[in-house]
Tab-separated table of C-alpha atoms in Angstrom:
chain	number	residue	atom	x	y	z
A	1036	MET	CA	112.249	5.457	12.773
A	1037	THR	CA	113.016	5.439	16.482
A	1038	GLN	CA	110.319	3.764	18.565
A	1039	SER	CA	108.946	5.894	21.363
A	1040	PRO	CA	109.790	4.572	24.805
A	1041	TRP	CA	106.256	5.515	25.891
A	1042	GLN	CA	104.165	2.586	24.699
A	1043	PRO	CA	100.604	2.127	25.924
A	1044	ILE	CA	100.306	-0.740	28.398
A	1045	SER	CA	97.365	-3.086	28.051
A	1046	PRO	CA	95.244	-3.207	31.180
A	1047	PRO	CA	95.705	-6.402	33.155
A	1048	LYS	CA	93.169	-9.147	32.394
A	1049	PRO	CA	90.736	-9.825	35.186
A	1050	PRO	CA	91.597	-13.027	37.037
A	1051	ARG	CA	89.576	-16.071	36.061
A	1052	PRO	CA	86.996	-17.007	38.666
A	1053	ALA	CA	88.164	-19.877	40.828
A	1054	LYS	CA	86.687	-23.158	39.701
A	1055	GLU	CA	84.234	-24.521	42.224
A	1056	PRO	CA	85.785	-27.578	43.815
A	1057	LEU	CA	84.307	-30.934	42.942
A	1058	THR	CA	82.501	-32.557	45.858
A	1059	ARG	CA	80.261	-35.541	46.391
A	1060	GLU	CA	77.396	-33.120	47.086
A	1061	ARG	CA	77.807	-31.430	43.685
A	1062	ILE	CA	77.966	-34.804	41.952
A	1063	VAL	CA	74.689	-35.898	43.558
A	1064	ASP	CA	73.116	-32.503	42.710
A	1065	ALA	CA	74.022	-32.989	39.038
A	1066	ALA	CA	72.828	-36.596	39.031
A	1067	MET	CA	69.484	-35.565	40.555
A	1068	ARG	CA	69.015	-32.888	37.906
A	1069	LEU	CA	69.672	-35.445	35.157
A	1070	ILE	CA	67.419	-38.093	36.657
A	1071	VAL	CA	64.498	-35.681	37.142
A	1072	GLU	CA	64.816	-34.055	33.720
A	1073	HIS	CA	65.776	-37.056	31.583
A	1074	GLY	CA	65.147	-40.217	33.599
A	1075	TYR	CA	67.348	-42.837	35.203
A	1076	ASP	CA	68.847	-44.161	31.960
A	1077	ALA	CA	70.275	-40.700	31.208
A	1078	VAL	CA	72.442	-40.779	34.331
A	1079	SER	CA	76.016	-41.882	33.745
A	1080	MET	CA	79.351	-40.800	35.141
A	1081	ARG	CA	80.221	-39.339	31.740
A	1082	LYS	CA	77.081	-37.199	31.570
A	1083	ILE	CA	77.467	-36.059	35.156
A	1084	ALA	CA	81.050	-35.028	34.361
A	1085	GLN	CA	79.770	-33.024	31.368
A	1086	GLU	CA	77.255	-31.279	33.603
A	1087	LEU	CA	80.049	-30.299	35.969
A	1088	GLY	CA	82.556	-29.337	33.279
A	1089	THR	CA	85.103	-31.977	34.200
A	1090	GLY	CA	86.259	-35.422	33.157
A	1091	PRO	CA	84.682	-38.701	34.335
A	1092	ALA	CA	87.912	-39.808	36.008
A	1093	SER	CA	87.720	-36.917	38.487
A	1094	LEU	CA	84.345	-38.162	39.740
A	1095	TYR	CA	85.743	-41.468	40.953
A	1096	ALA	CA	87.728	-39.712	43.663
A	1097	HIS	CA	84.351	-38.941	45.301
A	1098	VAL	CA	81.979	-41.699	44.085
A	1099	ALA	CA	83.343	-45.209	43.613
A	1100	ASN	CA	80.914	-46.443	40.934
A	1101	LYS	CA	77.335	-46.314	39.647
A	1102	GLY	CA	76.145	-48.540	42.492
A	1103	GLU	CA	77.358	-46.053	45.077
A	1104	LEU	CA	75.791	-43.232	43.077
A	1105	ASP	CA	72.438	-45.047	43.232
A	1106	GLN	CA	72.792	-45.283	47.007
A	1107	LEU	CA	73.493	-41.554	47.187
A	1108	LEU	CA	70.460	-40.737	45.039
A	1109	VAL	CA	68.211	-42.845	47.258
A	1110	ASP	CA	69.704	-41.179	50.316
A	1111	ARG	CA	69.074	-37.716	48.860
A	1112	ALA	CA	65.425	-38.641	48.240
A	1113	ALA	CA	65.097	-40.021	51.777
A	1114	GLN	CA	66.328	-36.672	53.093
A	1115	GLN	CA	63.208	-35.053	51.608
A	1116	MET	CA	60.789	-37.412	53.375
A	1117	LYS	CA	58.955	-35.972	56.355
A	1118	LEU	CA	58.085	-38.796	58.731
A	1119	PRO	CA	56.863	-38.385	62.327
A	1120	ASP	CA	59.618	-38.123	64.928
A	1121	GLU	CA	57.371	-39.481	67.671
A	1122	PRO	CA	55.344	-42.642	67.006
A	1123	ASP	CA	51.846	-42.637	68.477
A	1124	PRO	CA	50.627	-46.066	69.682
A	1125	GLU	CA	47.028	-44.875	69.353
A	1126	ARG	CA	47.498	-43.722	65.751
A	1127	TRP	CA	50.274	-45.974	64.483
A	1128	GLN	CA	48.219	-47.347	61.586
A	1129	GLU	CA	47.390	-43.884	60.266
A	1130	GLN	CA	51.002	-42.803	60.781
A	1131	LEU	CA	52.134	-45.800	58.735
A	1132	LYS	CA	49.732	-44.941	55.906
A	1133	ASP	CA	50.900	-41.319	55.975
A	1134	ALA	CA	54.511	-42.519	55.816
A	1135	MET	CA	53.776	-44.547	52.664
A	1136	ARG	CA	51.995	-41.574	51.097
A	1137	GLU	CA	55.000	-39.397	51.920
A	1138	MET	CA	57.377	-41.910	50.320
A	1139	LEU	CA	55.314	-41.872	47.136
A	1140	ARG	CA	55.185	-38.069	47.134
A	1141	VAL	CA	58.984	-37.872	47.211
A	1142	MET	CA	59.372	-40.601	44.590
A	1143	ARG	CA	57.016	-38.689	42.292
A	1144	ALA	CA	58.934	-35.468	42.900
A	1145	ASN	CA	62.137	-37.255	41.869
A	1146	PRO	CA	61.115	-39.499	38.955
A	1147	GLY	CA	63.813	-42.031	38.263
A	1148	VAL	CA	64.911	-42.484	41.874
A	1149	ALA	CA	62.586	-45.479	42.134
A	1150	ARG	CA	64.688	-47.226	39.476
A	1151	ALA	CA	67.839	-46.459	41.471
A	1152	ALA	CA	66.212	-47.842	44.620
A	1153	ILE	CA	65.097	-51.194	43.187
A	1154	GLY	CA	67.382	-53.959	44.402
A	1155	GLN	CA	69.233	-51.649	46.780
A	1156	VAL	CA	69.649	-52.160	50.498
A	1157	PRO	CA	69.465	-48.552	51.756
A	1158	LEU	CA	72.680	-47.911	53.667
A	1159	GLY	CA	72.944	-44.103	53.593
A	1160	GLU	CA	72.436	-42.118	56.789
A	1161	GLN	CA	69.170	-40.491	55.674
A	1162	ALA	CA	67.754	-43.757	54.345
A	1163	LEU	CA	68.640	-45.503	57.602
A	1164	LEU	CA	66.947	-42.719	59.570
A	1165	MET	CA	63.817	-43.302	57.482
A	1166	THR	CA	64.017	-47.036	58.267
A	1167	GLU	CA	64.474	-46.187	61.948
A	1168	LYS	CA	61.300	-44.065	61.952
A	1169	ILE	CA	59.280	-46.760	60.170
A	1170	LEU	CA	60.472	-49.343	62.700
A	1171	ALA	CA	59.524	-47.008	65.531
A	1172	ILE	CA	55.967	-46.728	64.183
A	1173	LEU	CA	55.704	-50.504	63.754
A	1174	LYS	CA	56.977	-51.197	67.263
A	1175	ALA	CA	54.543	-48.604	68.621
A	1176	GLY	CA	51.876	-50.843	67.096
A	1177	LYS	CA	53.309	-53.768	69.106
A	1178	LEU	CA	54.398	-55.784	66.107
A	1179	PRO	CA	56.721	-58.714	66.835
A	1180	ASP	CA	60.357	-57.972	66.063
A	1181	GLN	CA	60.528	-60.188	62.978
A	1182	ALA	CA	57.277	-58.842	61.553
A	1183	ALA	CA	58.447	-55.249	62.085
A	1184	ALA	CA	61.818	-55.998	60.462
A	1185	TRP	CA	60.294	-57.580	57.359
A	1186	ALA	CA	57.607	-54.888	57.142
A	1187	ALA	CA	60.329	-52.222	57.070
A	1188	ASP	CA	61.506	-53.879	53.854
A	1189	LEU	CA	58.059	-54.618	52.399
A	1190	ILE	CA	56.732	-51.066	52.782
A	1191	PRO	CA	59.361	-49.187	50.699
A	1192	LEU	CA	59.385	-52.081	48.225
A	1193	TYR	CA	55.655	-51.609	47.570
A	1194	VAL	CA	55.927	-47.827	47.263
A	1195	THR	CA	58.982	-48.078	44.998
A	1196	ALA	CA	57.202	-50.583	42.739
A	1197	VAL	CA	54.191	-48.270	42.399
A	1198	SER	CA	56.449	-45.323	41.567
A	1199	PHE	CA	58.498	-47.331	39.070
A	1200	GLU	CA	55.339	-48.516	37.297
A	1201	GLU	CA	54.194	-44.891	37.019
A	1202	ILE	CA	57.548	-43.964	35.455
A	1203	VAL	CA	57.225	-46.745	32.866
A	1204	GLN	CA	53.667	-45.681	32.041
A	1205	SER	CA	54.551	-41.988	31.823
A	1206	ALA	CA	57.250	-42.779	29.252
A	1207	ALA	CA	54.420	-43.444	26.791
A	1208	SER	CA	53.272	-39.803	27.212
A	1209	TRP	CA	49.635	-40.849	27.248
A	1210	THR	CA	46.879	-38.307	27.521
A	1211	VAL	CA	43.803	-38.772	29.702
A	1212	ASP	CA	41.896	-39.894	26.610
A	1213	ASP	CA	44.626	-42.429	25.812
A	1214	ILE	CA	44.275	-43.918	29.289
A	1215	ASP	CA	40.483	-44.059	29.010
A	1216	ASN	CA	40.735	-45.784	25.636
A	1217	PHE	CA	43.269	-48.291	26.939
A	1218	VAL	CA	41.101	-49.145	29.960
A	1219	THR	CA	38.039	-49.572	27.740
A	1220	GLU	CA	39.932	-51.869	25.378
A	1221	MET	CA	41.394	-53.899	28.263
A	1222	ARG	CA	37.983	-54.252	29.879
A	1223	GLY	CA	36.536	-55.436	26.574
A	1224	TYR	CA	39.391	-57.915	26.157
A	1225	PHE	CA	38.801	-59.443	29.581
A	1226	ALA	CA	35.047	-59.578	29.076
A	1227	ALA	CA	35.471	-61.356	25.724
A	1228	LEU	CA	37.644	-64.166	27.082
A	1229	PRO	CA	36.148	-67.687	27.111
A	1230	ALA	CA	33.987	-67.745	30.226
A	1231	ASP	CA	34.455	-71.502	30.677
A	1232	ARG	CA	38.233	-71.051	31.066
A	1233	PHE	CA	38.381	-67.651	32.757
A	1234	PRO	CA	35.063	-67.297	34.630
A	1235	PHE	CA	36.335	-64.893	37.280
A	1236	VAL	CA	38.342	-62.705	34.904
A	1237	VAL	CA	35.233	-62.320	32.727
A	1238	ALA	CA	32.931	-61.692	35.705
A	1239	LEU	CA	35.317	-59.133	37.223
A	1240	ALA	CA	36.336	-57.386	33.995
A	1241	THR	CA	35.090	-54.031	35.273
A	1242	PRO	CA	36.632	-54.166	38.779
A	1243	LEU	CA	39.922	-55.442	37.331
A	1244	THR	CA	40.250	-52.330	35.189
A	1245	ALA	CA	38.965	-49.803	37.737
A	1246	GLY	CA	41.161	-47.180	39.381
A	1247	ALA	CA	43.538	-46.567	36.487
A	1248	LYS	CA	43.641	-42.865	37.354
A	1249	GLY	CA	44.253	-41.344	40.756
A	1250	ASP	CA	45.507	-43.099	43.865
A	1251	GLU	CA	42.672	-45.560	44.538
A	1252	ARG	CA	44.819	-48.616	43.840
A	1253	PHE	CA	47.701	-47.253	45.916
A	1254	GLU	CA	45.370	-46.466	48.816
A	1255	PHE	CA	43.979	-49.999	48.594
A	1256	GLY	CA	47.515	-51.370	48.814
A	1257	ILE	CA	48.480	-49.374	51.889
A	1258	ALA	CA	45.168	-50.282	53.557
A	1259	VAL	CA	45.810	-53.996	52.950
A	1260	ILE	CA	49.406	-53.776	54.197
A	1261	THR	CA	48.411	-51.862	57.326
A	1262	ALA	CA	45.481	-54.155	58.143
A	1263	GLY	CA	47.663	-57.215	57.645
A	1264	LEU	CA	50.304	-55.850	59.980
A	1265	ALA	CA	47.674	-54.896	62.545
A	1266	ALA	CA	46.508	-58.511	62.553
A	1267	LEU	CA	50.036	-59.544	63.600
A	1268	ALA	CA	50.233	-57.072	66.467
A	1269	GLU	CA	50.770	-58.579	69.898
A	1270	ARG	CA	47.668	-58.411	72.024
């Protein structure tokens, strides 16, 4: 049988969409999604590569190692912090407290970033801008240079530690009742200690276990830090 020269032609296949190029920005986006949804320990170059539909080796052309990725995550978080552009010498203490509250807000919005920040010297542009604004507030309060420099390290260290502790505690998935029961048991434990060996722990069992919920302890910390710095201000 002779084949007809008129054979139907299959329509051309639509072109595949161009693959979005891999960039440092996309890598940090993927890492932030992982860290917020699954925590710091879930973030690895392999898992980020899976998120982006590529191989881990391709990431290293943009991010040298996990240490650099941690720096980038901290820098991304710092970008979200809203600190005053103009320090006010008359209100520097309140500005400093607001800055610490803002740091904690961003850390809470990005759970896991606190773990990335611990032990890091912030070197990214956004993190350095945050340091610059903190230093500006401290110098507006007439702190000596060395006190201002060390305070710029102490302040984020305190906030990061508070955020990291919250992450560890939240991993237990405790309910409000669980927290109340834990505080009651801890208070009872302190109160039952031998009073001859631990007189102050026994006497202060209730204050020691107060403020487990809310921000009372955090507010106490920022008040102590600010008052201590104010005492160092040059007259």
